[in-house]
Coordinates of C-alpha atoms in Angstrom, one line a residue:
M23 CA 58.8 -3.3 -14.5
V24 CA 58.9 -4.5 -10.8
I25 CA 55.8 -2.5 -10.0
D26 CA 53.9 -3.8 -13.0
L27 CA 54.7 -7.4 -12.0
L28 CA 53.7 -6.7 -8.4
S29 CA 50.4 -5.1 -9.5
S30 CA 49.7 -8.1 -11.8
G31 CA 50.4 -10.4 -8.9
L32 CA 48.0 -8.5 -6.7
S33 CA 45.4 -8.7 -9.4
V34 CA 45.8 -12.4 -9.7
G35 CA 45.5 -12.8 -6.0
C36 CA 42.2 -10.8 -6.0
F37 CA 40.9 -13.1 -8.8
L38 CA 41.7 -16.3 -6.9
F39 CA 40.2 -14.9 -3.8
F40 CA 37.0 -14.1 -5.8
I41 CA 36.5 -17.6 -7.2
W42 CA 37.6 -19.4 -4.1
G43 CA 34.6 -21.2 -2.7
L44 CA 32.4 -20.4 -5.7
I45 CA 33.8 -23.0 -8.0
K46 CA 35.5 -26.3 -7.4
P47 CA 38.8 -27.5 -9.0
K48 CA 38.5 -30.4 -11.4
S49 CA 41.3 -32.3 -9.6
L50 CA 43.3 -32.3 -6.4
Y51 CA 46.3 -31.6 -8.6
V52 CA 45.0 -28.2 -9.4
K53 CA 46.9 -26.4 -6.6
G54 CA 47.0 -22.7 -5.8
P55 CA 50.6 -22.1 -7.2
V56 CA 49.8 -23.7 -10.5
V57 CA 46.7 -21.6 -11.0
F58 CA 48.5 -18.5 -9.8
I59 CA 51.3 -18.9 -12.3
C60 CA 48.9 -19.6 -15.2
C61 CA 46.7 -16.6 -14.2
L62 CA 49.8 -14.4 -13.8
G63 CA 50.9 -15.3 -17.3
V64 CA 47.5 -14.4 -18.7
V65 CA 47.4 -11.1 -16.9
V66 CA 50.9 -10.0 -17.8
G67 CA 50.7 -11.3 -21.4
I68 CA 47.3 -9.9 -22.2
G69 CA 47.0 -6.8 -20.1
N70 CA 44.0 -4.6 -20.8
R71 CA 44.0 -4.9 -24.6
L72 CA 40.8 -4.5 -26.5
D73 CA 39.1 -3.0 -23.4
N74 CA 39.9 -6.1 -21.3
L75 CA 37.9 -8.4 -23.6
L76 CA 41.0 -10.5 -24.2
L77 CA 41.6 -10.7 -20.4
I78 CA 38.0 -11.9 -19.9
G79 CA 38.6 -14.6 -22.6
G80 CA 41.9 -15.6 -21.0
L81 CA 40.5 -16.0 -17.5
F82 CA 37.5 -17.9 -19.0
V83 CA 39.8 -20.4 -20.7
L84 CA 41.7 -21.0 -17.4
L85 CA 38.5 -21.6 -15.5
A86 CA 37.3 -24.0 -18.3
L87 CA 40.6 -25.9 -18.0
F88 CA 41.0 -26.1 -14.3
Y89 CA 37.6 -25.9 -12.7
E90 CA 34.2 -27.7 -12.7
G91 CA 30.9 -26.2 -13.6
S92 CA 29.0 -24.9 -16.6
L93 CA 30.6 -22.7 -19.2
Q94 CA 28.0 -20.0 -18.4
M95 CA 29.1 -19.9 -14.8
K96 CA 32.8 -19.6 -15.7
L97 CA 32.1 -16.8 -18.2
Y98 CA 30.1 -15.0 -15.5
L99 CA 33.0 -15.3 -13.0
A100 CA 35.6 -14.0 -15.5
A101 CA 33.4 -11.1 -16.7
A102 CA 32.2 -10.2 -13.2
Y103 CA 35.8 -10.0 -11.9
V104 CA 37.0 -7.7 -14.7
S105 CA 33.9 -5.6 -14.4
I106 CA 34.1 -5.1 -10.6
R107 CA 37.8 -4.4 -10.8
E108 CA 37.3 -1.7 -13.5
L109 CA 34.4 -0.1 -11.5
V110 CA 36.6 0.1 -8.4
R111 CA 39.4 1.6 -10.5
F112 CA 37.1 4.4 -11.8
T113 CA 35.6 5.0 -8.4
I114 CA 39.0 5.8 -6.8
F115 CA 40.7 7.2 -10.0
Y116 CA 39.9 10.9 -9.5
L117 CA 40.4 10.8 -5.8
M118 CA 43.9 9.3 -6.2
N119 CA 44.7 11.7 -9.1
S120 CA 43.7 14.7 -7.0
F121 CA 46.1 13.6 -4.3
A122 CA 48.9 13.0 -6.7
N123 CA 48.3 16.2 -8.6
G124 CA 48.5 18.2 -5.4
I125 CA 52.0 16.8 -4.6
V126 CA 53.2 17.3 -8.2
Q127 CA 52.0 20.9 -8.2
T128 CA 54.0 21.4 -5.0
Y129 CA 57.1 20.2 -6.8
V130 CA 56.4 22.4 -9.8
N131 CA 55.9 25.5 -7.6
D132 CA 59.2 24.8 -5.9
F133 CA 60.9 24.5 -9.3
E134 CA 59.3 27.8 -10.5
N135 CA 60.4 29.5 -7.3
G136 CA 63.9 28.3 -7.7
I137 CA 63.9 26.1 -4.7
I138 CA 64.8 23.0 -6.7
G139 CA 66.5 22.5 -10.0
V140 CA 65.5 20.5 -13.1
E141 CA 67.4 17.3 -12.0
E142 CA 65.8 17.4 -8.6
L143 CA 62.4 18.0 -10.1
E144 CA 62.8 15.0 -12.5
R145 CA 64.0 12.8 -9.6
K146 CA 61.1 13.7 -7.4
L147 CA 58.6 13.3 -10.2
G148 CA 60.1 9.8 -10.9
V149 CA 59.9 8.8 -7.3
M150 CA 56.4 10.2 -7.1
S151 CA 55.3 8.3 -10.1
Q152 CA 56.6 5.0 -8.6
I153 CA 55.0 5.7 -5.2
Y154 CA 51.7 6.7 -6.9
Q155 CA 51.5 3.5 -9.0
L156 CA 52.3 1.3 -6.0
L157 CA 49.8 3.2 -3.8
F158 CA 47.1 3.2 -6.5
F159 CA 47.3 -0.6 -7.1
T160 CA 47.5 -1.3 -3.4
V161 CA 44.4 0.7 -2.6
L162 CA 42.7 -0.7 -5.7
N163 CA 43.3 -4.4 -4.7
L164 CA 42.4 -3.8 -1.0
I165 CA 39.1 -2.3 -2.0
C166 CA 38.5 -5.1 -4.5
I167 CA 39.1 -7.7 -1.9
G168 CA 36.8 -6.0 0.5
F169 CA 34.0 -5.8 -2.1
F170 CA 34.6 -9.4 -3.2
Y171 CA 34.3 -10.5 0.5
L172 CA 30.9 -8.8 0.9
Y173 CA 29.8 -9.9 -2.6
K174 CA 30.7 -13.6 -1.9
K175 CA 28.9 -13.6 1.4
Q176 CA 25.7 -13.3 -0.6
L177 CA 26.7 -16.0 -3.1
L178 CA 28.5 -18.6 -1.0
R179 CA 26.7 -22.0 -0.8
E180 CA 27.8 -25.5 0.2
E181 CA 27.8 -26.4 -3.5
G182 CA 29.2 -23.1 -4.6
L183 CA 27.4 -21.7 -7.7
Q184 CA 26.9 -25.2 -9.2
R185 CA 23.1 -25.3 -8.7
L186 CA 22.4 -21.8 -9.9
S187 CA 20.2 -21.8 -12.9
R188 CA 21.0 -19.9 -16.1
T189 CA 18.3 -17.4 -15.2
A190 CA 20.0 -16.7 -11.9
L191 CA 23.4 -16.3 -13.5
L192 CA 21.9 -13.9 -16.1
Y193 CA 20.3 -12.0 -13.2
L194 CA 23.8 -11.6 -11.6
A195 CA 25.6 -10.9 -14.8
V196 CA 23.5 -8.1 -16.2
P197 CA 24.5 -5.5 -13.5
A198 CA 28.2 -6.5 -13.9
L199 CA 28.1 -6.3 -17.7
T200 CA 26.3 -2.9 -17.4
G201 CA 29.1 -1.6 -15.3
Y202 CA 31.7 -3.0 -17.7
V203 CA 30.0 -1.2 -20.7
Y204 CA 30.0 2.0 -18.6
C205 CA 33.7 1.7 -18.0
I206 CA 34.4 1.1 -21.7
L207 CA 32.3 4.0 -22.7
F208 CA 34.0 6.5 -20.4
R209 CA 37.5 5.2 -21.3
N210 CA 36.9 5.8 -25.0
V211 CA 35.6 9.3 -24.5
Q212 CA 38.0 10.4 -21.8
Y213 CA 40.3 12.0 -24.4
I214 CA 39.1 13.6 -27.7
A215 CA 41.6 14.6 -30.5
R216 CA 40.8 17.8 -32.3
S217 CA 43.1 18.8 -35.2
D218 CA 46.4 19.5 -33.4
E219 CA 45.3 19.2 -29.8
I220 CA 44.0 16.6 -27.4
L221 CA 41.0 17.6 -25.2
I222 CA 40.7 16.1 -21.8
M223 CA 37.1 15.7 -20.9
E224 CA 37.5 16.4 -17.2
D225 CA 39.1 19.7 -18.0
E226 CA 36.3 20.7 -20.4
F227 CA 33.6 19.4 -18.1
P228 CA 34.8 19.4 -14.4
I229 CA 31.5 17.8 -13.3
I230 CA 32.9 14.6 -14.7
R231 CA 35.2 14.3 -11.7
L232 CA 32.1 13.8 -9.6
L233 CA 29.8 12.0 -12.0
V234 CA 32.2 9.2 -13.1
P235 CA 33.1 8.0 -9.5
L236 CA 29.4 8.3 -8.6
G237 CA 28.3 6.3 -11.6
S238 CA 31.0 3.6 -10.9
F239 CA 29.9 3.5 -7.2
L240 CA 26.3 3.1 -8.2
C241 CA 27.2 0.3 -10.6
L242 CA 29.0 -1.5 -7.8
G243 CA 25.9 -1.1 -5.7
A244 CA 23.8 -2.6 -8.4
V245 CA 26.2 -5.6 -8.7
Y246 CA 26.1 -6.2 -4.9
S247 CA 22.3 -5.7 -4.7
S248 CA 21.7 -8.3 -7.4
A249 CA 23.5 -10.9 -5.3
L250 CA 21.8 -9.7 -2.1
L251 CA 18.3 -9.9 -3.7
L252 CA 19.0 -13.3 -5.2
K253 CA 20.0 -14.6 -1.7
K254 CA 16.8 -13.1 -0.2
T255 CA 14.7 -14.5 -3.0
E256 CA 16.1 -18.0 -2.5
A257 CA 15.5 -17.7 1.3
A258 CA 11.9 -16.6 0.7
F259 CA 11.4 -19.5 -1.7
Q260 CA 12.9 -21.9 0.9
K261 CA 10.5 -20.6 3.6
E262 CA 7.6 -21.0 1.2
K263 CA 8.6 -24.6 0.6
E264 CA 8.9 -25.2 4.4
A265 CA 5.5 -23.6 4.9
Q266 CA 4.1 -26.0 2.3
I267 CA 5.7 -28.9 4.1
Y268 CA 4.1 -27.8 7.4
K269 CA 0.7 -27.5 5.6
N270 CA 1.1 -31.0 4.4
R271 CA 2.0 -32.2 7.9
L272 CA -1.1 -30.4 9.2
R273 CA -3.2 -32.2 6.5
D274 CA -1.7 -35.5 7.5
M275 CA -2.5 -34.8 11.2
E276 CA -6.0 -33.8 10.4
Q277 CA -6.5 -37.0 8.4
H278 CA -5.1 -39.0 11.2
I279 CA -7.5 -37.4 13.7
R280 CA -10.4 -38.1 11.4
D281 CA -9.4 -41.7 11.1
M282 CA -9.2 -42.0 14.9
E283 CA -12.5 -40.2 15.4
R284 CA -14.2 -42.6 12.9
M285 CA -12.7 -45.6 14.7
Y286 CA -13.8 -44.2 18.1
G287 CA -17.3 -43.8 16.7
D288 CA -17.4 -47.4 15.6
V289 CA -16.1 -48.6 19.0
K290 CA -18.7 -46.5 20.8
S291 CA -21.4 -47.9 18.6
M292 CA -20.2 -51.4 19.2
R293 CA -20.2 -50.9 22.9
H294 CA -23.8 -49.6 22.7
D295 CA -24.9 -52.7 20.8
L296 CA -22.8 -55.2 22.9
K297 CA -25.6 -55.6 25.6
N298 CA -28.1 -56.4 22.9
Y299 CA -25.7 -59.0 21.4
V300 CA -25.2 -60.7 24.7
A301 CA -29.0 -60.8 25.4
D302 CA -29.7 -62.2 21.9
M303 CA -27.0 -64.9 22.3
Q304 CA -28.4 -65.9 25.8
L305 CA -31.9 -66.2 24.3
L306 CA -30.7 -68.4 21.4
A307 CA -28.6 -70.5 23.7
G308 CA -31.4 -70.9 26.2
Q309 CA -34.0 -72.2 23.8
E310 CA -34.6 -76.0 24.1
R311 CA -34.7 -76.4 20.4
A312 CA -32.4 -73.6 19.4
N313 CA -31.5 -73.4 15.8
G314 CA -27.8 -74.2 15.8
A315 CA -27.3 -72.8 12.3
A316 CA -28.9 -69.5 13.2
F317 CA -26.8 -69.3 16.3
H318 CA -23.6 -69.8 14.4
E319 CA -24.7 -67.4 11.7
Y320 CA -25.3 -64.8 14.4
L321 CA -21.8 -65.3 15.8
R322 CA -20.3 -64.9 12.3
A323 CA -22.1 -61.6 11.8
I324 CA -20.7 -60.4 15.1
E325 CA -17.2 -61.6 14.2
D326 CA -17.5 -59.7 10.8
R327 CA -18.3 -56.5 12.6
M328 CA -15.5 -57.0 15.0
D329 CA -13.1 -57.3 12.1
R330 CA -13.8 -53.7 11.2
F331 CA -11.8 -52.8 14.4
S332 CA -8.7 -54.7 13.4
F333 CA -6.2 -53.6 10.7
A334 CA -5.4 -55.6 7.7
Y335 CA -1.8 -54.6 8.0
T336 CA -0.1 -54.1 11.4
T337 CA 3.1 -52.2 11.7
G338 CA 3.8 -52.1 15.5
N339 CA 2.6 -48.5 15.9
P340 CA -1.0 -47.2 16.0
I341 CA -0.2 -44.1 14.0
T342 CA 1.6 -45.9 11.2
D343 CA -1.1 -48.6 11.3
V344 CA -3.7 -46.0 10.4
V345 CA -1.6 -44.5 7.6
V346 CA -0.6 -47.8 6.0
N347 CA -4.1 -49.3 6.1
R348 CA -5.7 -46.0 4.9
Q349 CA -3.5 -46.1 1.8
L350 CA -3.1 -49.8 1.1
V351 CA -6.5 -51.3 1.9
P352 CA -8.5 -49.2 -0.7
A353 CA -5.7 -49.9 -3.2
K354 CA -6.0 -53.6 -2.6
E355 CA -9.8 -53.5 -2.9
S356 CA -9.4 -51.7 -6.3
G357 CA -7.3 -54.5 -7.7
V358 CA -3.7 -53.6 -6.8
R359 CA -1.6 -56.4 -5.5
V360 CA -0.2 -55.3 -2.2
E361 CA 2.7 -56.6 -0.2
C362 CA 3.5 -55.0 3.2
E363 CA 6.4 -56.0 5.4
F364 CA 6.8 -52.8 7.3
C365 CA 7.7 -52.8 11.0
F366 CA 8.0 -49.6 13.0
P367 CA 11.3 -49.6 15.1
Q368 CA 10.4 -49.5 18.8
S369 CA 13.8 -47.9 19.7
G370 CA 16.1 -45.6 17.9
G371 CA 14.4 -42.2 18.5
L372 CA 12.1 -42.1 15.4
E373 CA 9.0 -40.0 15.8
A374 CA 5.9 -41.9 14.6
F375 CA 4.5 -38.8 13.1
D376 CA 7.6 -38.2 11.0
V377 CA 7.5 -41.7 9.8
S378 CA 3.8 -41.3 9.0
I379 CA 4.7 -38.3 6.7
L380 CA 7.2 -40.5 4.9
L381 CA 4.7 -43.4 4.5
N382 CA 1.8 -41.2 3.7
N383 CA 3.5 -39.3 0.8
A384 CA 5.3 -42.4 -0.5
L385 CA 2.2 -44.6 -0.6
E386 CA 0.0 -41.9 -1.9
N387 CA 2.4 -41.5 -4.8
A388 CA 2.5 -45.3 -5.3
V389 CA -1.3 -45.7 -5.3
E390 CA -1.7 -42.8 -7.7
A391 CA 1.0 -44.2 -10.1
C392 CA -0.7 -47.7 -10.1
G393 CA -4.1 -46.3 -11.1
G394 CA -6.1 -49.3 -9.8
E395 CA -3.8 -52.0 -11.2
G396 CA -0.3 -53.4 -10.8
E397 CA 1.5 -53.9 -7.5
I398 CA 2.8 -52.0 -4.5
H399 CA 5.5 -53.3 -2.1
L400 CA 6.3 -51.7 1.2
V401 CA 9.3 -53.2 3.1
S402 CA 11.4 -52.0 6.0
K403 CA 14.8 -53.3 7.1
R404 CA 16.9 -52.4 10.1
Q405 CA 20.6 -52.9 10.7
G406 CA 22.1 -51.2 13.8
R407 CA 21.6 -47.5 13.5
L408 CA 20.3 -47.7 9.9
F409 CA 16.6 -48.0 9.1
L410 CA 15.6 -48.5 5.5
I411 CA 12.1 -47.9 4.1
S412 CA 11.6 -49.2 0.6
V413 CA 8.5 -48.5 -1.5
S414 CA 8.2 -49.9 -5.1
N415 CA 5.2 -49.7 -7.4
T416 CA 4.2 -50.3 -11.0
C417 CA 4.9 -47.3 -13.2
K418 CA 3.8 -47.6 -16.8
T419 CA 4.6 -44.1 -18.0
E420 CA 8.1 -43.2 -19.2
I421 CA 9.9 -41.1 -16.6
V422 CA 12.0 -38.0 -17.4
W423 CA 14.7 -37.2 -14.9
K424 CA 16.1 -33.8 -14.0
D425 CA 18.6 -33.2 -11.2
G426 CA 18.1 -36.7 -9.9
M427 CA 14.3 -36.2 -9.6
P428 CA 11.6 -37.5 -11.9
V429 CA 9.8 -34.7 -13.8
S430 CA 6.1 -34.9 -14.5
T431 CA 4.5 -34.4 -17.9
K432 CA 1.4 -33.2 -16.1
Q433 CA 0.7 -29.5 -16.0
D434 CA 0.4 -27.8 -12.6
N435 CA -0.9 -24.3 -13.1
G436 CA 0.9 -24.2 -16.4
I437 CA 4.3 -25.3 -15.0
H438 CA 5.8 -28.7 -15.2
G439 CA 6.4 -30.2 -11.8
Y440 CA 7.9 -33.3 -10.2
I441 CA 6.1 -36.6 -11.0
H442 CA 5.0 -37.0 -7.4
G443 CA 4.4 -33.3 -6.8
Q444 CA 5.2 -32.0 -3.4
G445 CA 5.3 -35.5 -1.9
L446 CA 9.0 -36.2 -2.7
K447 CA 10.0 -32.9 -1.3
N448 CA 8.1 -33.6 1.9
I449 CA 9.8 -37.0 2.1
E450 CA 13.3 -35.5 1.6
K451 CA 12.7 -32.9 4.2
A452 CA 11.4 -35.4 6.8
A453 CA 14.3 -37.7 6.1
Q454 CA 16.9 -35.0 6.6
R455 CA 15.7 -34.6 10.2
Y456 CA 17.3 -38.0 10.8
G457 CA 20.4 -37.5 8.7
G458 CA 18.7 -39.5 6.0
T459 CA 18.8 -39.7 2.3
I460 CA 16.4 -40.8 -0.4
Q461 CA 17.3 -42.8 -3.6
L462 CA 15.0 -42.9 -6.6
H463 CA 15.3 -45.1 -9.7
A464 CA 13.1 -46.9 -12.3
E465 CA 13.6 -50.3 -13.8
D466 CA 11.5 -52.8 -15.8
G467 CA 8.3 -50.8 -15.4
M468 CA 8.7 -50.3 -11.6
F469 CA 9.5 -47.2 -9.7
F470 CA 11.6 -47.5 -6.6
L471 CA 11.9 -45.2 -3.6
E472 CA 14.3 -46.0 -0.8
I473 CA 14.5 -43.9 2.3
L474 CA 17.6 -44.5 4.6
L475 CA 17.3 -43.0 8.1
Q476 CA 19.8 -42.9 11.0
L477 CA 18.5 -43.9 14.4
S478 CA 19.8 -42.4 17.6
E479 CA 22.6 -44.2 19.3
E480 CA 20.6 -44.8 22.5
N481 CA 18.8 -48.1 22.3
A482 CA 19.5 -48.4 18.6
Q483 CA 20.4 -52.1 18.7

């Protein structure tokens, strides 16, 4: 009885170790002792009835009561725990049995040789049985904890398993469930009743002593490999997203270079023509009966050309000047009402190129959403170390939200994407460099994007 209770306690400890960090309690009142006692009651009360199906159900109910997350995730954790534990049990079963059988055979030989009597044999077998059970469950739980430690290293994330999709959970669950079915199958064919005798499969087919542990070990390898491959797949996907962000940064830089080259060409042309302008004005001014109207018209033409070298919107930084004017001036000319009150912070450690990425993507999305009509507002505010960039624009289409992000109804290679495509991801990535966050919401036909950045402490007043 004591050993059974001790083994159940070790089993519960393994279970709590397994779920720790992967799933969050619903409340601060869900403390370890409370969960431990409830789990112990389930393990002791249910045992391994119905091939552990009742145990999976009991653990699932406890997870549903005490922890946050989807039901699919909780069912996966309960089933994975039971499956891994059973696979470890079958992996070490024959090794431990061989060790115990060797000692028992020694006692039997001593009895047959008359070294010990019946009472001594029964006493030693009783002690051996107790030691064997204690040793078996100790080894079993130690190996389980080691495996759970390695397994969780592939699964642990800041948010636990909360953001895993159903597909990812299914990918993790299939190997675990396969191992569970394997254990049920072998347990039910381990002994075969024939008329007046019971056949033990391992005695009839000794190869089973090798195949069963090997099969269990391979199933454990498949369970671990599924978590490892999922982690590597996510890492590869993250690298792909970062590569796409760098491609977009390169595109923004190339566009900025083209803008500056175009401006430089206009300046060079203006310098070339400046001598002719001066000579023409001297000629007009030196005529005794100069046509005053023609002179002023000539000056206005020169002034108009000079306006091409000034920006309609000034931000306090040449790089952001180019970006803002490149996006907003064409929009204004197409009929969009534009309001710009953006000022680049001269202190605080913000890189102009990073801010240009934020503005470029945000304004590009806003211009596209307006479609040649409506309004766009670009505003910046600064307070201490906080710098806020707010972009709002007309949005006539109904927005569908998923995981806090707007989902597009447009098809992109046959897959639904975000309403602003890669732009919002680029914005979020650039904002994170400055400990920033982005907030999105829609109201009264307007879409609002707010980017909050943290300036450096030095000169951030």
